[in-house]
């Protein structure tokens, strides 16, 4: 992929993000922040590559640190979102 | 295969694309509480797919230590997520943002030190692609700002650090100078000829970005935190996107763009709900005048009521609208509030809740707390959906909110909150206003005309204690 190709994906994804996020109900803005937090930890891909492909120890351990950091976020972020979403309920509850 | 991202097999590219689509569906699910949990599962699946694909395509011998690192991080994350109290959600989100920022910095540093591993060098040389240098520079800068800025936001939200703005002399000058230096250094890093490529501009960008993150957030007062948290949310996305460019990874680019726009939209909504421009929030200093400005009109007469008075009034009412604010979160009054609402509903009162977009310390903060207390979400309304109903409502019950109800926002052009959309509680038959004491004004440092109106009864006490007393009185 060339730079323009990736840039196109990026720009189009910004538009997708714009429309998808405006359709999020304000009542769920806090879970929205928690889940965006979790998914932005997709940066873990970079940390995994750094660790797996490193030729020296610096990049390897930086990668490892990145995996731990992103790991906290991924598991913590999705799980706290799940916890919050489970609390939202409608009137006719038992 | 090696880390050469230019020669990714199409199946791998497809897997990352699928994971990006799953992330989009995760956000899409949040359009209603009913579909939200399915959405969250999509998000988890997308993340599992992204991680699995990366592990599958890279050096398997590193797998044991990767899994251990993931298990350690994951265990910490799960532990925190299960233990955190809902009122502490703003600081938790800020803390999580800081981790994303730091992860971006760490990945950027690794890519700079070992560009071959990331496949970002001209074949046969040690020269990092020019465009990759820009991406690395931006990714590390934004990541570092996200990290240090979120740490400050965390400390302020957590109460470890005072929420008061810290105003350095000539701060605008210092901040703009630092930002200019960062931009200039990234430019230099980009333009440097390869053989003589010195490492210091890269590391200086990193160092200065850590610094500017702190400098940008310390002048911003506690009540502007909803904007700050949203903004840092946005930055964490842009940092991930920049790293995605370096790795030519669709999942990272799309996710970064989603998160970036999400945070930007939330910041916009918060600014609009305060009638402030984004720049004026970022410039900071708002709320600094609170210490000196408040207390001007303390001697004016007002009506004070007891828990019994409040219970009597609400029991007689046909309809009640509850307006929660940050004070409810501080005193953890949401559960007592729900008990009160249940008793009133049993007595035939129609109970609804009105949420101002900036109530609390982060977007949607009040909704989560009400949900935690088991209050059904179809009794909870946003400002524009319920504001006209105050005029037909017998009692408005304001608990821990202040500025978002202040009529001065409509009438007083000199007021710092002039133009801010407010909840028209004053239109209700009676306003019950819980406040700790008459002394302190709201964060904006302005007195609230509402306190002195004939139809307002002030309930001066801690929010939770007052609601509990009302519950007791209703029981009789």
XYZ file of C-alpha atoms in Angstrom:
570
model
C 0.000 0.000 0.000
C 1.267 3.459 -0.807
C 0.977 6.516 1.367
C -2.021 7.863 -0.562
C -3.757 4.505 -0.179
C -3.386 4.517 3.601
C -4.248 8.197 3.754
C -7.478 7.475 1.859
C -8.406 4.791 4.369
C -7.673 7.205 7.196
C -9.732 10.053 5.795
C -12.694 7.809 4.965
C -12.489 6.245 8.436
C -12.684 9.727 9.978
C -15.982 10.229 8.142
C -17.260 6.835 9.282
C -16.258 7.766 12.822
C -18.024 11.099 12.535
C -21.364 9.589 11.552
C -21.163 6.585 13.855
C -20.280 8.665 16.900
C -23.037 11.221 16.321
C -25.494 8.344 16.405
C -24.318 7.276 19.860
C -26.941 8.159 22.462
C -25.657 10.754 24.973
C -26.636 8.418 27.802
C -23.838 6.112 26.659
C -21.089 8.703 26.294
C -19.145 7.353 29.255
C -19.162 3.751 27.933
C -18.230 5.245 24.546
C -15.098 6.729 26.077
C -14.274 3.484 27.832
C -14.681 1.386 24.704
C -12.784 3.797 22.431
C -10.078 3.591 25.035
C -10.053 -0.172 24.763
C -10.013 -0.248 20.970
C -7.320 2.409 20.628
C -5.116 -0.118 22.403
C -4.963 -1.788 19.002
C -1.598 -0.035 19.135
C -0.571 -3.302 20.769
C 0.049 -4.529 17.203
C 3.088 -2.254 17.106
C 4.293 -3.509 20.462
C 3.870 -7.144 19.375
C 5.878 -6.527 16.203
C 8.584 -4.689 18.137
C 8.924 -7.584 20.523
C 8.725 -10.376 17.969
C 10.922 -8.886 15.251
C 13.457 -6.954 17.340
C 17.102 -7.487 16.495
C 18.310 -6.003 19.761
C 17.161 -5.986 23.347
C 16.067 -2.326 23.443
C 13.208 -2.705 20.965
C 12.335 -6.104 22.390
C 11.829 -4.824 25.928
C 10.129 -1.654 24.760
C 7.753 -3.917 22.866
C 7.189 -6.006 25.963
C 6.417 -2.883 28.000
C 3.991 -1.789 25.296
C 2.228 -5.143 25.454
C 1.731 -4.845 29.222
C 0.457 -1.255 28.946
C -1.929 -1.992 26.090
C -2.931 -5.244 27.814
C -4.108 -3.355 30.906
C -6.165 -1.138 28.666
C -7.660 -3.818 26.468
C -8.831 -6.077 29.266
C -9.608 -3.213 31.628
C -11.375 -1.139 28.975
C -13.631 -3.836 27.563
C -14.414 -5.232 30.977
C -15.346 -1.899 32.560
C -17.476 -1.108 29.497
C -19.232 -4.438 29.884
C -19.809 -3.684 33.555
C -21.321 -0.303 32.789
C -23.509 -1.508 29.932
C -24.907 -4.289 32.099
C -26.322 -1.624 34.421
C -28.479 0.107 31.818
C -31.967 -1.317 31.981
C -35.491 -0.436 30.976
C -38.445 0.314 33.213
C -40.138 -3.095 33.149
C -37.588 -4.955 35.166
C -38.574 -7.794 37.530
C 7.562 -13.345 7.384
C 9.588 -10.354 8.445
C 8.152 -7.083 9.570
C 8.142 -5.786 6.000
C 4.668 -4.346 5.945
C 4.851 -3.698 2.213
C 4.492 -7.349 1.324
C 1.540 -8.379 3.457
C -0.397 -11.343 2.012
C -3.955 -10.383 1.171
C -5.516 -12.721 3.745
C -3.628 -10.924 6.481
C -4.730 -7.573 5.162
C -8.278 -8.883 5.099
C -8.072 -10.008 8.717
C -7.000 -6.520 9.825
C -9.770 -4.995 7.731
C -12.315 -7.286 9.378
C -11.059 -6.286 12.775
C -11.476 -2.613 11.792
C -15.071 -3.342 10.738
C -15.721 -5.039 14.085
C -14.486 -1.901 15.861
C -16.871 0.233 13.824
C -19.717 -2.104 14.827
C -18.632 -1.795 18.466
C -19.246 1.949 18.347
C -22.370 1.525 16.252
C -23.833 -0.696 18.983
C -23.761 2.238 21.386
C -26.592 3.951 19.515
C -28.938 2.352 22.043
C -28.483 0.611 25.394
C -30.259 -2.438 23.960
C -27.634 -3.090 21.271
C -24.669 -1.828 23.245
C -23.534 -5.087 24.795
C -23.491 -6.886 21.463
C -21.415 -3.981 20.187
C -18.924 -4.422 22.985
C -18.566 -8.120 22.079
C -17.811 -7.099 18.490
C -15.091 -4.864 19.858
C -13.576 -7.712 21.843
C -13.696 -9.978 18.797
C -12.014 -7.313 16.685
C -9.218 -6.959 19.221
C -8.733 -10.716 19.496
C -8.564 -10.960 15.716
C -6.035 -8.117 15.440
C -3.785 -9.608 18.118
C -4.150 -13.141 16.764
C -3.287 -12.062 13.229
C -0.205 -10.190 14.392
C 1.005 -13.132 16.459
C 0.343 -15.545 13.593
C 2.389 -13.523 11.124
C 5.406 -12.838 13.292
C 8.264 -14.656 14.917
C 6.690 -17.425 17.005
C 9.707 -17.890 19.266
C 8.794 -14.686 21.073
C 5.347 -16.058 21.879
C 5.909 -17.179 25.515
C 7.081 -13.811 26.754
C 4.367 -12.040 24.755
C 1.687 -14.164 26.366
C 3.132 -13.583 29.818
C 3.206 -9.811 29.235
C -0.367 -9.910 27.949
C -1.478 -11.983 30.943
C 0.167 -9.596 33.402
C -1.361 -6.518 31.754
C -4.713 -8.233 31.315
C -4.873 -9.347 34.951
C -4.132 -5.827 36.173
C -6.739 -4.404 33.799
C -9.443 -6.864 34.825
C -8.741 -6.322 38.498
C -9.050 -2.552 38.161
C -12.154 -2.786 35.978
C -13.965 -5.027 38.443
C -13.033 -3.049 41.532
C -13.493 0.523 40.381
C -16.469 2.409 41.830
C -18.638 4.102 39.221
C -18.121 7.567 40.684
C -14.396 7.149 39.943
C -15.001 6.493 36.248
C -13.629 9.853 35.027
C -10.257 9.304 36.661
C -10.169 5.689 35.483
C -10.753 6.754 31.888
C -8.034 9.403 32.230
C -5.648 6.774 33.601
C -6.459 4.422 30.734
C -5.817 7.229 28.234
C -2.389 7.755 29.728
C -1.582 4.084 29.124
C -2.523 4.296 25.442
C -0.347 7.383 25.147
C 2.605 5.704 26.803
C 2.149 2.586 24.674
C 2.308 4.786 21.555
C 5.510 6.397 22.826
C 7.042 3.024 23.582
C 6.140 1.636 20.159
C 7.467 4.768 18.467
C 10.745 4.529 20.361
C 11.075 0.839 19.454
C 10.437 1.614 15.778
C 13.030 4.382 15.854
C 15.650 2.170 17.503
C 14.933 -0.878 15.363
C 13.384 0.333 12.107
C 14.289 -2.884 10.275
C 11.957 -4.850 12.564
C 9.109 -2.607 11.439
C 10.056 -2.748 7.762
C 10.341 1.015 7.507
C 13.843 1.322 6.016
C 14.982 1.669 2.415
C 16.118 -1.822 1.435
C 19.841 -2.313 2.000
C 20.288 0.868 4.033
C 19.599 2.028 7.534
C 17.609 4.975 6.270
C 14.097 5.300 7.689
C 11.550 6.233 5.004
C 10.883 9.938 5.017
C 7.155 9.551 5.476
C 7.754 7.095 8.335
C 9.808 9.732 10.132
C 6.896 12.153 10.050
C 4.554 9.443 11.282
C 6.941 8.378 14.032
C 7.543 11.959 15.094
C 3.823 12.749 15.206
C 2.912 9.457 16.850
C 5.471 9.880 19.607
C 4.618 13.549 20.131
C 0.859 12.941 20.362
C 1.412 9.827 22.470
C 3.618 11.695 24.911
C 1.148 14.585 25.196
C -1.654 12.085 25.775
C 0.395 10.369 28.464
C 1.523 13.322 30.545
C -1.689 15.284 29.961
C -3.799 12.340 31.090
C -1.664 11.898 34.188
C -2.403 15.488 35.193
C -6.101 15.031 34.340
C -6.100 11.864 36.447
C -4.480 13.627 39.414
C -6.993 16.477 39.204
C -10.019 14.212 38.840
C -8.787 11.943 41.598
C -8.418 14.904 43.932
C -4.718 14.123 44.401
C -4.039 17.505 42.850
C -6.230 20.566 43.357
C -8.772 21.183 40.613
C -7.845 24.852 40.678
C -6.121 26.084 37.530
C -2.368 26.523 37.894
C -1.448 29.612 35.936
C 2.210 30.025 35.072
C 3.335 33.490 34.079
C 3.651 33.826 30.293
C 2.136 30.369 29.908
C 0.723 31.025 26.438
C 4.162 32.105 25.320
C 5.833 29.034 26.861
C 3.230 26.657 25.407
C 3.282 28.084 21.913
C 7.088 28.137 21.981
C 7.235 24.498 23.032
C 4.708 23.467 20.377
C 6.679 25.385 17.744
C 9.881 23.655 18.864
C 8.214 20.241 18.594
C 6.881 20.999 15.114
C 10.257 22.352 14.006
C 12.128 19.330 15.314
C 9.748 16.914 13.586
C 10.375 18.875 10.383
C 14.093 18.620 10.895
C 13.852 14.924 11.688
C 11.964 14.508 8.413
C 14.416 16.471 6.314
C 17.671 15.187 7.802
C 19.844 13.348 5.318
C 20.160 9.731 6.369
C 23.883 9.112 6.808
C 24.216 11.843 9.393
C 20.861 11.222 11.057
C 21.330 12.298 14.641
C 19.049 10.686 17.203
C 18.616 13.740 19.403
C 15.814 15.530 17.505
C 13.627 12.465 17.911
C 14.272 12.159 21.645
C 13.908 15.897 22.137
C 10.507 15.769 20.459
C 9.561 13.071 22.937
C 10.843 14.999 25.951
C 9.240 18.285 24.945
C 5.956 16.512 24.259
C 5.899 15.038 27.751
C 6.486 18.568 29.038
C 3.818 20.251 26.922
C 1.266 17.642 27.989
C 1.730 18.761 31.597
C 1.801 22.455 30.709
C -1.377 22.211 28.636
C -3.490 20.599 31.338
C -2.365 22.302 34.574
C -4.088 25.628 33.785
C -7.424 23.932 33.122
C -9.863 23.932 36.029
C -11.655 20.871 37.390
C -15.009 21.754 35.880
C -13.582 21.918 32.365
C -12.441 18.320 32.735
C -15.227 16.883 30.547
C -13.635 18.695 27.610
C -10.121 17.694 28.652
C -10.962 14.022 29.044
C -12.685 14.010 25.651
C -9.765 15.806 24.064
C -7.242 13.340 25.455
C -9.511 10.540 24.243
C -9.213 12.055 20.794
C -5.419 12.392 21.047
C -5.003 8.743 22.022
C -6.790 7.889 18.776
C -4.607 10.135 16.631
C -1.488 8.627 18.222
C -2.689 5.121 17.325
C -3.481 6.271 13.778
C 0.002 7.763 13.329
C 1.563 4.471 14.404
C -0.834 2.700 12.037
C 0.618 4.719 9.173
C 4.120 3.659 10.166
C 3.056 0.018 10.158
C 0.731 0.421 7.155
C -1.860 -1.332 9.267
C -5.529 -0.886 8.347
C -6.875 -1.893 11.758
C -4.729 0.701 13.509
C -5.452 3.476 11.026
C -9.218 2.932 11.057
C -9.371 2.562 14.835
C -7.239 5.641 15.328
C -9.533 7.627 13.066
C -12.653 6.346 14.874
C -11.312 7.142 18.324
C -9.885 10.449 17.155
C -13.211 11.615 15.732
C -15.109 10.253 18.706
C -13.085 12.286 21.176
C -13.267 15.353 18.952
C -17.069 15.130 18.707
C -17.408 14.689 22.475
C -15.176 17.726 23.047
C -17.352 19.687 20.640
C -20.567 18.615 22.413
C -19.115 19.552 25.803
C -17.890 22.953 24.605
C -21.246 23.703 23.035
C -23.035 22.719 26.237
C -20.946 25.309 28.078
C -21.149 27.887 25.292
C -17.359 28.087 25.282
C -14.975 27.776 22.398
C -12.557 24.886 22.391
C -9.671 27.368 22.336
C -10.898 29.179 25.437
C -11.092 25.863 27.320
C -7.595 24.895 26.195
C -6.245 28.313 27.101
C -7.321 27.450 30.625
C -7.765 29.631 33.669
C -11.552 29.274 33.796
C -12.780 28.925 37.358
C -9.734 30.705 38.761
C -11.935 33.635 39.672
C -14.200 31.355 41.701
C -12.185 31.956 44.838
C -12.524 35.703 44.667
C -15.780 36.156 42.774
C -18.118 34.109 44.948
C -19.776 35.155 48.151
C -20.892 38.571 46.945
C -24.561 38.081 47.681
C -24.468 35.896 50.759
C -26.710 38.210 52.745
C -29.694 37.999 50.434
C -32.776 36.362 51.919
C -33.649 32.842 50.899
C -36.032 30.149 52.023
C -34.569 27.224 53.855
C -36.381 23.924 54.193
C -35.978 20.671 56.061
C -36.048 17.106 54.806
C -39.597 16.824 56.126
C -40.698 19.902 54.167
C -39.158 18.458 51.027
C -40.763 15.071 51.586
C -44.149 16.667 52.106
C -43.886 18.832 48.990
C -42.797 15.978 46.772
C -45.410 13.593 48.075
C -48.139 16.131 47.250
C -46.786 16.628 43.735
C -48.028 14.938 40.575
C -44.752 15.234 38.759
C -41.127 15.572 39.753
C -37.978 16.151 37.734
C -34.660 15.342 39.369
C -31.599 17.271 38.179
C -28.376 15.547 39.227
C -24.923 17.099 39.074
C -21.371 16.507 40.155
C -22.316 16.961 43.810
C -24.409 13.792 43.614
C -21.335 11.890 42.451
C -19.147 13.395 45.160
C -21.495 12.389 47.961
C -22.439 9.063 46.275
C -26.096 9.934 46.654
C -27.401 8.006 43.639
C -28.582 4.931 45.574
C -30.397 6.963 48.204
C -31.878 8.998 45.368
C -33.270 5.893 43.793
C -34.868 4.846 47.106
C -36.468 8.258 47.282
C -37.734 8.008 43.701
C -39.161 4.535 44.348
C -41.124 5.733 47.379
C -42.466 8.692 45.425
C -43.399 6.549 42.461
C -45.238 4.217 44.823
C -47.108 7.292 46.056
C -48.198 8.047 42.489
C -45.688 10.760 41.591
C -44.298 10.775 38.041
C -40.521 10.862 38.422
C -38.133 11.831 35.635
C -34.488 12.821 35.469
C -32.960 15.673 33.474
C -29.295 15.503 32.493
C -27.286 18.464 31.318
C -24.502 17.446 28.901
C -21.760 18.817 31.156
C -23.177 17.590 34.458
C -20.390 15.672 36.170
C -16.778 15.368 35.170
C -17.063 13.462 31.907
C -19.604 13.007 29.127
C -22.425 10.724 30.261
C -21.126 10.613 33.854
C -24.572 11.121 35.429
C -26.224 8.508 33.219
C -23.793 5.849 34.391
C -24.342 6.706 38.041
C -28.123 6.602 37.658
C -27.831 3.309 35.787
C -25.663 1.987 38.590
C -28.414 2.817 41.064
C -30.770 0.768 38.891
C -32.696 3.748 37.631
C -34.268 2.738 34.311
C -32.782 4.650 31.401
C -36.173 5.478 29.928
C -36.834 7.759 32.920
C -33.657 9.695 32.142
C -33.820 12.549 29.604
C -31.340 14.833 27.904
C -31.626 18.596 28.191
C -33.356 19.287 24.885
C -35.855 16.471 25.384
C -37.102 17.534 28.799
C -36.440 21.237 29.130
C -39.894 22.318 28.018
C -41.463 19.964 30.577
C -40.307 21.949 33.629
C -43.137 24.439 33.111
C -45.702 21.655 33.605
C -43.851 20.080 36.498
C -44.746 20.548 40.145
C -41.334 20.050 41.708
C -37.781 20.235 40.381
C -35.263 18.542 42.664
C -31.716 19.797 42.070
C -29.084 17.596 43.619
C -25.455 18.595 43.276
C -25.930 20.718 40.158
C -25.582 24.474 40.164
C -24.369 26.426 37.142
C -26.365 24.286 34.708
C -29.540 25.633 36.360
C -28.482 29.265 36.696
C -30.932 31.658 34.979
C -28.092 34.192 34.704
C -26.920 32.200 31.694
C -29.976 33.596 29.904
C -30.394 37.012 31.447
C -27.030 38.392 32.580
C -24.785 39.341 29.666
C -21.893 40.037 32.043
C -22.010 36.567 33.553
C -19.152 34.213 32.654
C -21.720 31.526 31.869
C -23.886 33.787 29.671
C -25.196 31.895 26.662
C -24.737 28.472 28.166
C -27.836 26.327 27.629
C -29.403 25.641 31.028
C -32.082 23.422 32.467
C -35.080 25.681 33.084
C -35.766 24.395 36.593
C -37.029 27.839 37.625
C -40.163 27.182 35.540
C -41.224 24.340 37.810
C -43.844 24.980 40.504
C -41.326 24.557 43.309
C -37.554 24.144 43.162
C -35.887 22.084 45.856
C -32.183 22.795 45.768
C -29.726 20.686 47.725
C -26.534 22.521 48.489
C -23.888 22.024 51.121
C -24.006 25.644 52.291
C -24.950 29.064 50.996
C -21.323 30.175 50.913
C -19.699 28.608 47.897
C -20.769 29.477 44.394
C -20.596 27.079 41.441
C -17.382 26.463 39.588
C -17.905 29.468 37.398
C -17.790 31.627 40.511
C -21.191 33.137 39.856
C -24.047 33.459 42.273
C -27.221 31.621 41.332
C -30.327 33.804 41.141
C -32.376 30.659 41.601
C -31.508 30.443 45.325
C -33.381 33.629 46.171
C -36.563 33.078 44.211
C -39.898 32.750 45.987
C -40.509 29.266 44.637
C -37.108 27.918 45.665
C -36.491 26.043 48.882
C -32.855 25.505 49.815
C -31.990 22.196 51.461
C -28.629 22.888 53.026
C -26.831 19.626 53.727
C -24.660 16.956 52.216
C -26.588 15.535 49.257
C -26.598 11.939 50.432
C -27.535 12.782 54.038
C -30.344 15.040 52.871
C -31.774 12.427 50.507
C -31.567 9.773 53.207
C -33.407 12.083 55.595
C -36.071 12.657 52.948
C -36.413 8.907 52.459
C -36.936 8.539 56.202
C -39.518 11.307 56.207
C -41.354 9.746 53.275
C -41.541 6.494 55.174
C -43.740 8.030 57.871
